Amino acid sequence: MPRSPVTAVAARGRAPDDSAATLGPGTLAALLGRYADLGEPLSCRPLAEGLLNRGYRLTTTRGRYFLKHHLDGDQAAIARQHRATLRLAGLGVPVAPPVAAADGGTVTVVGGRCYALHPWIDGTHRDGGDLTGPQSRRLGRLLGVVHVCLDRVMRAEPAPHPATPAPDHPTPPAPETAPARAPERAPVWAAPPHSRAEPPAQRLLPGPRSASLSPTPLPCDPTHPAHPAHPAHVSPGPAPSPAPWMGAPPGSPVAADPAETFALIDDLLALARRRRPRDAFDELAEHRLIERRALIERHAHRRPTPATTPASGWVHGDFHPLNLLYRGTEPAAIVDWDRLGVQPRAEEAVRAAAIFFVRPGGTLALTKVRPYARGYRAATGASPQELAAAVHRVWWERLNDFWILRWRYQRGDHRADPQFPAVAALAVWWTSRYEAVRAAFCE
């Protein structure tokens, strides 16, 4: 059978260079030659471009795949992500592990660029507005299970070298369909929260996917000596180092310095005021910058200290609605593990909730945050005090965060502009409802 013609495709958006933005027939042929039994290529179409990678929907005579081009080219980090997802899949966590090449590897290098192949399924994204109270609890439980299982599967991994994270932002919107692998059995976080029909280990996670994956069950009680969250087993690794930009990166024990934030506000105000032609966004940006400076001045004495940093451990690093695919009402796959690393775990739980449950007007749906937080605490054993510390640190992080305005005015990138009204309003609302937000996470 002759090879099917495949048209060269170019990823949308800006790229480091034109050649890196194009996946031609020669590159695709070289890639497919590394894998066995993929069949003949029928099409290879670019998907919406992210900051950390590019994606292509690859269709062959044997099926559909997600082809991922890792722009950073860090083979060791990519392989670590792959090992993590393969091990998590063995524990029943809904992920999309990579497809192994003929030589058994999962990172394929062609022309000096790193690629990986994943299975593809159709899935949908759901934010907090689409979730009921019980589904919100299951979402929190799912993230808790991820943290508990990461602690187990990553123990053999060397701690990552401190590195400058990607810009302080959630990644741009992903396509509505992406690779995933649905669990073969209904995950336990989908069961009624008070079910006692199964022993604790089975309530935490479903059984192995196949006979070749037979993990030791994890006790659900965090006080049990064998539970991964028990202090005897937690391996926090090194604390993240501040990145060389204005403010501290997510998870840093060094909270944002008001003096640095004020300097950034001055720069952004100058850029917004001299922009021509000015529009309603520029007016809102100026208003919010002045408002935020006054808030930070008023609350500067509440800057978190390193001593208040919650316990660190391995985290997904970018857990939000666009990185979680649902099939129906159940999670099908957690994708995009590019920011897998060591950070305060409870801070990821709070940061994720602030994205999942934010309303268009910039308020949080606290009636859904509460069951979400209870689900997370039940899965991990995190104390109310740990969540309270995380709430305070993420609140301060949000109060000093201007990533959308930096993109617009310093980079000329307007992709995140539509998010600004709600994100900017949330920091103000959170400050005025601080005690209620903390209670929702801790009660």
Coordinates of N, CA and C in Angstrom, one line a residue, residues 56-287:
Y56 N -0.4 18.6 17.6 CA -1.0 18.2 16.3 C -1.9 17.0 16.4
R57 N -3.0 17.0 15.7 CA -3.9 15.9 15.7 C -3.5 15.0 14.5
L58 N -3.0 13.8 14.9 CA -2.5 12.9 13.9 C -3.4 11.8 13.7
T59 N -3.9 11.6 12.4 CA -4.7 10.5 12.1 C -4.0 9.5 11.2
T60 N -4.0 8.2 11.5 CA -3.4 7.2 10.7 C -4.4 6.2 10.4
T61 N -4.0 5.2 9.6 CA -4.9 4.1 9.3 C -5.2 3.2 10.5
R62 N -4.4 3.4 11.6 CA -4.6 2.6 12.8 C -5.3 3.4 13.9
G63 N -5.5 4.7 13.7 CA -6.2 5.4 14.8 C -5.8 6.9 14.8
R64 N -6.2 7.5 15.9 CA -5.9 9.0 16.1 C -5.0 9.2 17.3
Y65 N -4.1 10.1 17.1 CA -3.1 10.4 18.2 C -2.9 11.9 18.4
F66 N -2.4 12.2 19.5 CA -1.9 13.6 19.8 C -0.4 13.7 19.7
L67 N 0.1 14.4 18.7 CA 1.5 14.6 18.6 C 1.9 15.9 19.2
K68 N 2.8 15.8 20.2 CA 3.2 17.0 21.0 C 4.7 17.3 20.7
H69 N 4.9 18.6 20.3 CA 6.2 19.1 20.1 C 6.6 19.9 21.3
H70 N 7.5 19.5 22.1 CA 8.0 20.2 23.3 C 9.0 21.2 22.9
L71 N 8.6 22.5 23.1 CA 9.5 23.6 22.6 C 10.7 23.7 23.5
D72 N 10.6 23.4 24.8 CA 11.8 23.6 25.6 C 12.9 22.6 25.3
G73 N 12.6 21.5 24.8 CA 13.6 20.5 24.4 C 14.3 19.9 25.6
D74 N 13.8 20.0 26.8 CA 14.5 19.4 27.9 C 14.1 17.9 28.0
Q75 N 14.9 17.0 27.4 CA 14.6 15.6 27.3 C 14.5 15.0 28.7
A76 N 15.3 15.3 29.6 CA 15.2 14.7 31.0 C 13.9 15.1 31.6
A77 N 13.5 16.3 31.5 CA 12.2 16.7 32.2 C 11.0 16.1 31.5
I78 N 11.1 16.0 30.1 CA 10.0 15.3 29.4 C 9.9 13.8 29.8
A79 N 11.0 13.2 29.9 CA 11.0 11.8 30.2 C 10.5 11.6 31.7
R80 N 10.8 12.5 32.5 CA 10.3 12.4 33.9 C 8.8 12.6 33.9
Q81 N 8.3 13.5 33.1 CA 6.8 13.6 33.0 C 6.2 12.3 32.5
H82 N 6.8 11.7 31.6 CA 6.3 10.5 31.0 C 6.3 9.4 32.0
R83 N 7.4 9.2 32.7 CA 7.5 8.2 33.8 C 6.4 8.4 34.8
A84 N 6.2 9.7 35.2 CA 5.2 10.0 36.2 C 3.8 9.5 35.7
T85 N 3.4 9.9 34.5 CA 2.1 9.6 34.0 C 1.9 8.1 33.8
L86 N 3.0 7.4 33.4 CA 2.9 5.9 33.2 C 2.6 5.3 34.6
R87 N 3.3 5.7 35.6 CA 3.1 5.2 36.9 C 1.8 5.5 37.5
L88 N 1.3 6.8 37.3 CA 0.0 7.2 37.8 C -1.1 6.4 37.1
A89 N -0.9 6.1 35.8 CA -1.9 5.3 35.1 C -2.0 3.9 35.7
G90 N -0.9 3.4 36.2 CA -0.9 2.1 36.8 C -1.6 2.1 38.1
L91 N -1.7 3.3 38.8 CA -2.5 3.4 40.0 C -3.9 3.8 39.8
G92 N -4.3 3.9 38.5 CA -5.7 4.2 38.2 C -6.0 5.7 38.1
V93 N -5.0 6.6 38.1 CA -5.3 8.0 38.0 C -5.6 8.3 36.5
P94 N -6.6 9.1 36.1 CA -6.9 9.3 34.7 C -5.9 10.2 34.1
V95 N -5.0 9.7 33.3 CA -4.0 10.5 32.6 C -3.9 9.9 31.2
A96 N -3.0 10.5 30.4 CA -2.8 10.1 29.0 C -1.3 9.8 28.8
P97 N -0.9 8.6 29.2 CA 0.6 8.3 29.1 C 1.0 8.3 27.6
P98 N 2.3 8.5 27.4 CA 2.8 8.5 26.0 C 2.8 7.1 25.4
V99 N 2.9 7.1 24.1 CA 3.0 5.9 23.3 C 4.5 5.6 23.2
A100 N 4.9 4.4 23.5 CA 6.4 4.0 23.4 C 6.8 3.8 22.0
A101 N 7.9 4.3 21.6 CA 8.5 4.1 20.3 C 9.0 2.6 20.2
A102 N 9.5 2.2 19.0 CA 9.9 0.9 18.8 C 11.1 0.5 19.7
D103 N 11.9 1.5 20.1 CA 13.0 1.2 21.0 C 12.7 1.3 22.5
G104 N 11.4 1.5 22.8 CA 10.9 1.6 24.1 C 10.9 3.0 24.7
G105 N 11.6 3.9 24.1 CA 11.6 5.3 24.6 C 10.3 6.0 24.3
T106 N 10.1 7.2 25.0 CA 8.9 7.9 24.8 C 9.1 9.3 24.3
V107 N 10.4 9.7 24.3 CA 10.8 11.0 23.7 C 11.5 10.8 22.4
T108 N 11.0 11.3 21.3 CA 11.6 11.2 20.0 C 12.2 12.5 19.5
V109 N 13.5 12.5 19.2 CA 14.2 13.7 18.7 C 14.4 13.6 17.2
V110 N 13.8 14.6 16.5 CA 14.0 14.7 15.1 C 14.4 16.1 14.7
G111 N 15.5 16.2 14.1 CA 16.0 17.6 13.7 C 16.3 18.4 14.9
G112 N 16.7 17.8 16.0 CA 17.1 18.5 17.2 C 15.9 19.0 18.0
R113 N 14.7 18.5 17.6 CA 13.4 18.9 18.4 C 12.8 17.7 19.0
C114 N 12.2 17.9 20.1 CA 11.6 16.8 20.9 C 10.1 16.6 20.7
Y115 N 9.7 15.4 20.4 CA 8.3 15.1 20.2 C 7.9 13.9 21.1
A116 N 6.6 13.8 21.3 CA 6.0 12.7 22.0 C 4.7 12.4 21.4
L117 N 4.3 11.1 21.5 CA 3.0 10.7 20.9 C 2.1 10.2 22.0
H118 N 0.9 10.6 22.0 CA -0.1 10.2 23.0 C -1.4 9.7 22.3
P119 N -2.1 8.8 22.9 CA -3.4 8.4 22.4 C -4.4 9.6 22.4
W120 N -5.3 9.6 21.6 CA -6.3 10.7 21.5 C -7.7 10.1 21.7
I121 N -8.5 10.9 22.5 CA -9.9 10.7 22.6 C -10.6 12.1 22.6
D122 N -11.9 12.1 22.2 CA -12.6 13.3 22.3 C -13.0 13.6 23.8
G123 N -12.9 14.8 24.2 CA -13.3 15.1 25.6 C -13.7 16.6 25.6
T124 N -14.3 16.9 26.8 CA -14.7 18.3 27.0 C -14.1 18.9 28.2
H125 N -14.1 20.2 28.3 CA -13.6 20.9 29.5 C -14.9 21.3 30.3
R126 N -14.7 21.3 31.6 CA -15.8 21.7 32.5 C -15.2 22.6 33.6
D127 N -15.7 23.8 33.7 CA -15.3 24.7 34.8 C -16.3 24.5 36.0
G128 N -16.0 25.3 37.0 CA -16.9 25.1 38.2 C -18.3 25.4 38.0
G129 N -18.7 26.3 37.0 CA -20.0 26.5 36.7 C -20.8 25.3 36.2
D130 N -20.0 24.4 35.7 CA -20.7 23.1 35.2 C -20.8 22.0 36.2
L131 N -20.2 22.3 37.4 CA -20.1 21.2 38.4 C -21.1 21.4 39.5
T132 N -21.7 20.3 39.9 CA -22.6 20.3 41.1 C -21.7 20.3 42.4
G133 N -22.3 20.4 43.5 CA -21.6 20.3 44.8 C -20.9 19.0 44.9
P134 N -21.6 17.9 44.7 CA -20.9 16.6 44.8 C -19.8 16.4 43.8
Q135 N -20.0 17.0 42.6 CA -18.9 16.9 41.6 C -17.7 17.8 41.9
S136 N -18.0 18.9 42.6 CA -16.9 19.7 43.1 C -16.1 19.0 44.1
R137 N -16.8 18.3 45.0 CA -16.0 17.5 46.0 C -15.2 16.4 45.3
R138 N -15.7 15.8 44.3 CA -14.9 14.8 43.6 C -13.7 15.4 42.9
L139 N -13.9 16.6 42.4 CA -12.8 17.3 41.8 C -11.6 17.5 42.8
G140 N -12.0 18.0 44.0 CA -11.0 18.2 45.0 C -10.4 16.9 45.4
R141 N -11.2 15.8 45.5 CA -10.6 14.5 45.8 C -9.7 14.0 44.7
L142 N -10.0 14.3 43.5 CA -9.1 13.9 42.4 C -7.8 14.6 42.5
L143 N -7.7 15.9 42.8 CA -6.5 16.6 42.9 C -5.7 16.0 44.1
G144 N -6.4 15.7 45.2 CA -5.8 15.1 46.4 C -5.2 13.8 46.0
V145 N -5.9 13.0 45.3 CA -5.3 11.7 44.9 C -4.1 11.9 44.0
V146 N -4.1 12.8 43.1 CA -2.9 13.1 42.3 C -1.7 13.4 43.2
H147 N -1.9 14.3 44.2 CA -0.8 14.6 45.1 C -0.3 13.4 45.9
V148 N -1.2 12.7 46.4 CA -0.8 11.5 47.2 C -0.1 10.5 46.3
C149 N -0.6 10.3 45.1 CA 0.1 9.3 44.3 C 1.4 9.8 43.7
L150 N 1.5 11.1 43.4 CA 2.7 11.6 42.9 C 3.8 11.4 44.0
D151 N 3.5 11.6 45.2 CA 4.5 11.4 46.3 C 5.0 10.0 46.3
R152 N 4.1 9.1 45.9 CA 4.6 7.7 45.9 C 5.4 7.4 44.7
V153 N 4.9 7.8 43.5 CA 5.6 7.3 42.3 C 6.9 8.1 42.0
M154 N 7.0 9.3 42.6 CA 8.2 10.1 42.3 C 9.3 10.0 43.3
R155 N 9.2 9.1 44.3 CA 10.2 9.0 45.3 C 11.6 8.6 44.7
A156 N 11.5 7.8 43.6 CA 12.8 7.3 43.0 C 13.4 8.4 42.1
E157 N 12.7 9.5 41.8 CA 13.1 10.5 40.9 C 14.1 11.5 41.6
P158 N 15.1 11.9 41.0 CA 15.9 13.0 41.6 C 15.1 14.3 41.6
A159 N 15.4 15.1 42.6 CA 14.7 16.4 42.7 C 15.0 17.2 41.5
P160 N 14.0 18.0 41.0 CA 14.3 18.8 39.8 C 15.2 19.9 40.1
H161 N 16.1 20.3 39.2 CA 16.9 21.5 39.4 C 16.1 22.8 39.4
P162 N 16.3 23.7 40.3 CA 15.5 24.9 40.2 C 15.7 25.6 38.8
A163 N 14.6 26.0 38.3 CA 14.6 26.6 37.0 C 13.6 27.7 36.9
T164 N 13.8 28.6 36.0 CA 12.8 29.7 35.8 C 11.5 29.1 35.2
P165 N 10.4 29.2 35.9 CA 9.2 28.6 35.4 C 8.7 29.4 34.2
A166 N 7.7 28.8 33.6 CA 7.0 29.5 32.5 C 6.4 30.8 33.1
P167 N 6.1 31.8 32.2 CA 5.5 33.0 32.7 C 4.4 32.8 33.7
D168 N 4.2 33.7 34.6 CA 3.2 33.6 35.7 C 1.8 33.7 35.2
H169 N 1.3 32.6 34.7 CA -0.1 32.6 34.1 C -0.5 31.2 34.0
P170 N -1.8 31.0 33.8 CA -2.3 29.7 33.3 C -2.0 29.7 31.8
T171 N -1.8 28.5 31.3 CA -1.5 28.4 29.9 C -2.7 28.8 29.0
P172 N -2.5 29.3 27.8 CA -3.6 29.7 27.0 C -4.6 28.6 26.7
P173 N -5.8 28.9 26.2 CA -6.8 27.9 26.0 C -6.3 26.8 25.1
A174 N -6.6 25.6 25.4 CA -6.3 24.4 24.6 C -7.5 24.1 23.8
P175 N -7.4 23.2 22.8 CA -8.5 22.8 22.0 C -9.5 22.1 22.8
E176 N -10.8 22.0 22.3 CA -11.8 21.4 23.0 C -11.7 19.8 23.0
T177 N -10.8 19.3 22.2 CA -10.6 17.9 22.2 C -9.1 17.7 22.3
A178 N -8.7 16.7 23.1 CA -7.3 16.4 23.3 C -7.1 15.0 23.7
P179 N -5.9 14.5 23.8 CA -5.6 13.1 24.1 C -6.1 12.8 25.5
A180 N -6.5 11.6 25.7 CA -6.9 11.2 27.0 C -7.0 9.7 27.0
R181 N -7.0 9.1 28.2 CA -7.2 7.7 28.3 C -8.3 7.5 29.4
A182 N -9.4 7.0 29.0 CA -10.5 6.9 30.0 C -10.2 5.7 30.9
P183 N -10.5 5.8 32.2 CA -10.3 4.7 33.1 C -11.1 3.5 32.7
E184 N -10.6 2.3 32.9 CA -11.4 1.1 32.5 C -12.5 0.9 33.5
R185 N -12.3 1.4 34.7 CA -13.3 1.2 35.8 C -13.7 2.6 36.3
A186 N -14.9 2.7 36.8 CA -15.3 4.0 37.3 C -14.4 4.4 38.5
P187 N -13.8 5.6 38.4 CA -12.9 6.0 39.5 C -13.6 6.2 40.8
V188 N -12.9 6.0 41.9 CA -13.5 6.0 43.2 C -14.0 7.4 43.6
W189 N -13.3 8.4 43.1 CA -13.8 9.8 43.4 C -15.2 10.0 42.8
A190 N -15.7 9.2 42.0 CA -17.0 9.3 41.4 C -18.1 8.7 42.3
A191 N -17.7 7.9 43.3 CA -18.6 7.2 44.1 C -19.2 8.1 45.2
P192 N -20.3 7.8 45.8 CA -20.9 8.6 46.8 C -19.8 8.8 47.9
P193 N -19.7 10.1 48.5 CA -18.6 10.4 49.4 C -18.7 9.6 50.7
H194 N -19.9 9.1 51.1 CA -20.0 8.3 52.3 C -20.0 6.8 52.1
S195 N -19.7 6.4 50.9 CA -19.7 4.9 50.7 C -18.7 4.2 51.5
R196 N -19.1 3.1 52.1 CA -18.2 2.3 53.0 C -18.2 0.9 52.5
A197 N -18.6 0.6 51.3 CA -18.7 -0.7 50.8 C -17.4 -1.4 50.5
E198 N -16.4 -0.5 50.3 CA -15.1 -1.1 49.9 C -14.0 -0.7 51.0
P199 N -13.0 -1.5 51.1 CA -11.9 -1.2 52.0 C -11.3 0.2 51.6
P200 N -10.6 0.8 52.6 CA -10.0 2.2 52.3 C -9.2 2.3 51.1
A201 N -8.3 1.3 50.8 CA -7.4 1.5 49.7 C -8.2 1.5 48.4
Q202 N -9.3 0.7 48.3 CA -10.1 0.7 47.1 C -10.9 2.0 47.0
R203 N -11.3 2.6 48.1 CA -12.0 3.8 48.0 C -11.1 4.9 47.4
L204 N -9.8 4.9 47.7 CA -8.9 5.9 47.2 C -8.7 5.8 45.7
L205 N -8.5 4.6 45.2 CA -8.1 4.5 43.8 C -8.7 3.2 43.3
P206 N -9.0 3.2 42.0 CA -9.5 1.9 41.4 C -8.3 1.0 41.2
G207 N -8.6 -0.3 40.9 CA -7.6 -1.3 40.7 C -6.7 -1.1 39.5
P208 N -5.7 -1.9 39.3 CA -4.8 -1.7 38.2 C -5.6 -1.9 36.9
R209 N -5.0 -1.3 35.8 CA -5.7 -1.3 34.5 C -5.5 -2.7 33.9
S210 N -4.4 -3.3 34.2 CA -4.2 -4.6 33.5 C -3.3 -5.5 34.4
A211 N -3.1 -6.7 34.0 CA -2.3 -7.6 34.9 C -0.9 -7.1 34.9
S212 N -0.4 -6.4 33.9 CA 1.0 -5.9 33.9 C 1.2 -4.8 34.8
L213 N 0.1 -4.1 35.3 CA 0.2 -3.0 36.2 C -0.5 -3.4 37.5
S214 N 0.3 -3.7 38.5 CA -0.3 -4.2 39.7 C 0.3 -3.5 40.9
P215 N -0.1 -2.2 41.1 CA 0.4 -1.4 42.2 C -0.1 -2.0 43.6
T216 N 0.7 -1.7 44.6 CA 0.3 -2.0 45.9 C -0.8 -1.0 46.3
P217 N -1.9 -1.5 46.9 CA -3.0 -0.5 47.3 C -2.5 0.5 48.2
L218 N -3.0 1.7 48.2 CA -2.6 2.8 49.0 C -3.7 2.9 50.2
P219 N -3.3 2.8 51.4 CA -4.2 3.1 52.5 C -4.8 4.5 52.4
C220 N -6.1 4.7 52.7 CA -6.7 6.0 52.5 C -6.5 6.8 53.7
D221 N -6.3 6.3 54.9 CA -6.1 7.0 56.1 C -4.7 7.7 56.1
P222 N -4.6 9.0 56.1 CA -3.3 9.6 56.0 C -2.4 9.4 57.3
T223 N -3.1 9.0 58.4 CA -2.3 8.7 59.6 C -1.7 7.3 59.6
H224 N -2.1 6.5 58.6 CA -1.6 5.2 58.5 C -0.1 5.2 58.1
P225 N 0.8 4.5 58.7 CA 2.2 4.6 58.4 C 2.5 4.3 56.9
A226 N 1.7 3.5 56.3 CA 2.0 3.2 54.9 C 1.4 4.2 53.9
H227 N 0.6 5.1 54.4 CA 0.0 6.1 53.5 C 1.1 7.1 52.9
P228 N 1.1 7.4 51.6 CA 2.1 8.3 51.1 C 2.1 9.6 51.7
A229 N 1.0 10.1 52.3 CA 1.0 11.4 52.9 C 1.5 11.4 54.3
H230 N 1.8 10.2 54.9 CA 2.3 10.2 56.2 C 3.7 10.8 56.3
P231 N 4.0 11.6 57.3 CA 5.2 12.4 57.4 C 6.4 11.5 57.1
A232 N 6.4 10.2 57.5 CA 7.6 9.4 57.3 C 7.9 9.2 55.8
H233 N 6.9 9.4 54.9 CA 7.2 9.1 53.5 C 7.2 10.4 52.6
V234 N 6.8 11.5 53.2 CA 6.8 12.7 52.3 C 8.2 13.2 52.0
S235 N 8.5 13.4 50.7 CA 9.8 13.8 50.3 C 9.7 15.1 49.6
P236 N 9.7 16.2 50.3 CA 9.4 17.5 49.7 C 10.4 18.0 48.7
G237 N 11.7 17.6 48.8 CA 12.7 18.1 47.9 C 13.0 19.6 48.2
P238 N 13.8 20.2 47.3 CA 14.2 21.6 47.6 C 13.1 22.6 47.3
A239 N 13.1 23.6 48.1 CA 12.1 24.7 47.9 C 12.4 25.4 46.5
P240 N 11.4 25.8 45.8 CA 11.6 26.5 44.5 C 12.4 27.8 44.8
S241 N 13.2 28.2 43.8 CA 13.9 29.4 43.9 C 13.2 30.5 43.2
P242 N 13.3 31.7 43.6 CA 12.6 32.8 42.9 C 13.2 33.0 41.5
A243 N 12.3 33.3 40.6 CA 12.7 33.5 39.2 C 13.2 35.0 39.1
P244 N 14.0 35.2 38.1 CA 14.6 36.6 37.9 C 13.6 37.5 37.2
W245 N 12.4 37.7 37.8 CA 11.5 38.7 37.3 C 10.9 39.4 38.4
M246 N 10.0 40.4 38.2 CA 9.3 41.1 39.2 C 8.4 40.2 40.0
G247 N 8.6 40.1 41.2 CA 7.8 39.2 42.1 C 8.4 37.8 42.1
A248 N 7.7 37.0 42.9 CA 8.2 35.6 43.0 C 7.2 34.7 42.3
P249 N 7.8 33.5 41.8 CA 6.9 32.6 41.0 C 6.0 31.8 41.9
P250 N 4.9 31.2 41.4 CA 4.0 30.4 42.2 C 4.8 29.4 43.0
G251 N 4.5 29.2 44.3 CA 5.1 28.2 45.1 C 6.4 28.6 45.7
S252 N 6.9 29.8 45.4 CA 8.1 30.3 46.1 C 7.9 30.6 47.5
P253 N 8.8 30.2 48.4 CA 8.6 30.6 49.8 C 8.8 32.1 50.0
V254 N 9.4 32.8 49.1 CA 9.6 34.2 49.2 C 8.4 34.9 48.5
A255 N 7.5 35.5 49.3 CA 6.3 36.1 48.7 C 6.7 37.4 48.0
A256 N 5.8 37.8 47.1 CA 6.1 39.1 46.3 C 6.4 40.2 47.2
D257 N 7.3 41.0 46.8 CA 7.8 42.2 47.6 C 7.0 43.4 47.1
P258 N 6.2 44.1 48.0 CA 5.4 45.2 47.6 C 6.2 46.3 46.9
A259 N 7.5 46.5 47.2 CA 8.3 47.5 46.6 C 8.5 47.2 45.1
E260 N 8.7 45.9 44.8 CA 8.9 45.5 43.4 C 7.5 45.6 42.7
T261 N 6.5 45.3 43.4 CA 5.1 45.4 42.7 C 4.8 46.8 42.4
F262 N 5.1 47.7 43.3 CA 4.9 49.2 43.0 C 5.6 49.6 41.8
A263 N 6.9 49.2 41.7 CA 7.6 49.6 40.5 C 7.0 49.0 39.2
L264 N 6.5 47.8 39.3 CA 5.9 47.2 38.1 C 4.6 48.0 37.8
I265 N 3.8 48.3 38.8 CA 2.6 49.1 38.6 C 2.9 50.4 37.9
D266 N 3.9 51.1 38.3 CA 4.3 52.3 37.7 C 4.6 52.1 36.2
D267 N 5.4 51.1 35.9 CA 5.7 50.8 34.5 C 4.5 50.5 33.7
L268 N 3.6 49.7 34.2 CA 2.4 49.3 33.5 C 1.4 50.5 33.3
L269 N 1.4 51.3 34.3 CA 0.5 52.6 34.2 C 1.0 53.4 33.1
A270 N 2.4 53.6 33.0 CA 2.9 54.5 32.0 C 2.6 53.9 30.6
L271 N 2.7 52.6 30.5 CA 2.5 52.0 29.2 C 1.0 52.1 28.8
A272 N 0.1 51.9 29.8 CA -1.3 51.9 29.5 C -1.8 53.4 29.2
R273 N -1.2 54.4 29.8 CA -1.6 55.8 29.6 C -1.1 56.3 28.3
R274 N 0.0 55.8 27.8 CA 0.5 56.3 26.5 C 0.1 55.5 25.3
R275 N -0.7 54.5 25.5 CA -1.1 53.6 24.4 C -2.1 54.4 23.5
R276 N -1.9 54.3 22.2 CA -2.8 55.0 21.3 C -3.2 54.0 20.1
P277 N -4.5 53.9 19.8 CA -5.6 54.6 20.5 C -6.0 53.9 21.7
R278 N -6.4 54.6 22.7 CA -6.8 54.0 24.0 C -8.2 53.5 23.8
D279 N -8.5 52.4 24.6 CA -9.8 51.8 24.5 C -10.3 51.5 25.9
A280 N -11.5 50.9 26.0 CA -12.1 50.6 27.3 C -11.2 49.7 28.2
F281 N -10.4 48.8 27.5 CA -9.5 47.9 28.3 C -8.4 48.8 29.0
D282 N -7.9 49.7 28.3 CA -6.8 50.6 28.9 C -7.4 51.4 30.0
E283 N -8.6 51.9 29.9 CA -9.2 52.6 31.0 C -9.4 51.7 32.2
L284 N -9.9 50.5 32.0 CA -10.0 49.5 33.1 C -8.7 49.1 33.7
A285 N -7.7 48.9 32.9 CA -6.4 48.6 33.4 C -5.8 49.7 34.3
E286 N -6.0 50.9 33.9 CA -5.5 52.0 34.7 C -6.2 52.1 36.0
H287 N -7.5 51.9 36.0 CA -8.3 51.9 37.2 C -7.9 50.8 38.2

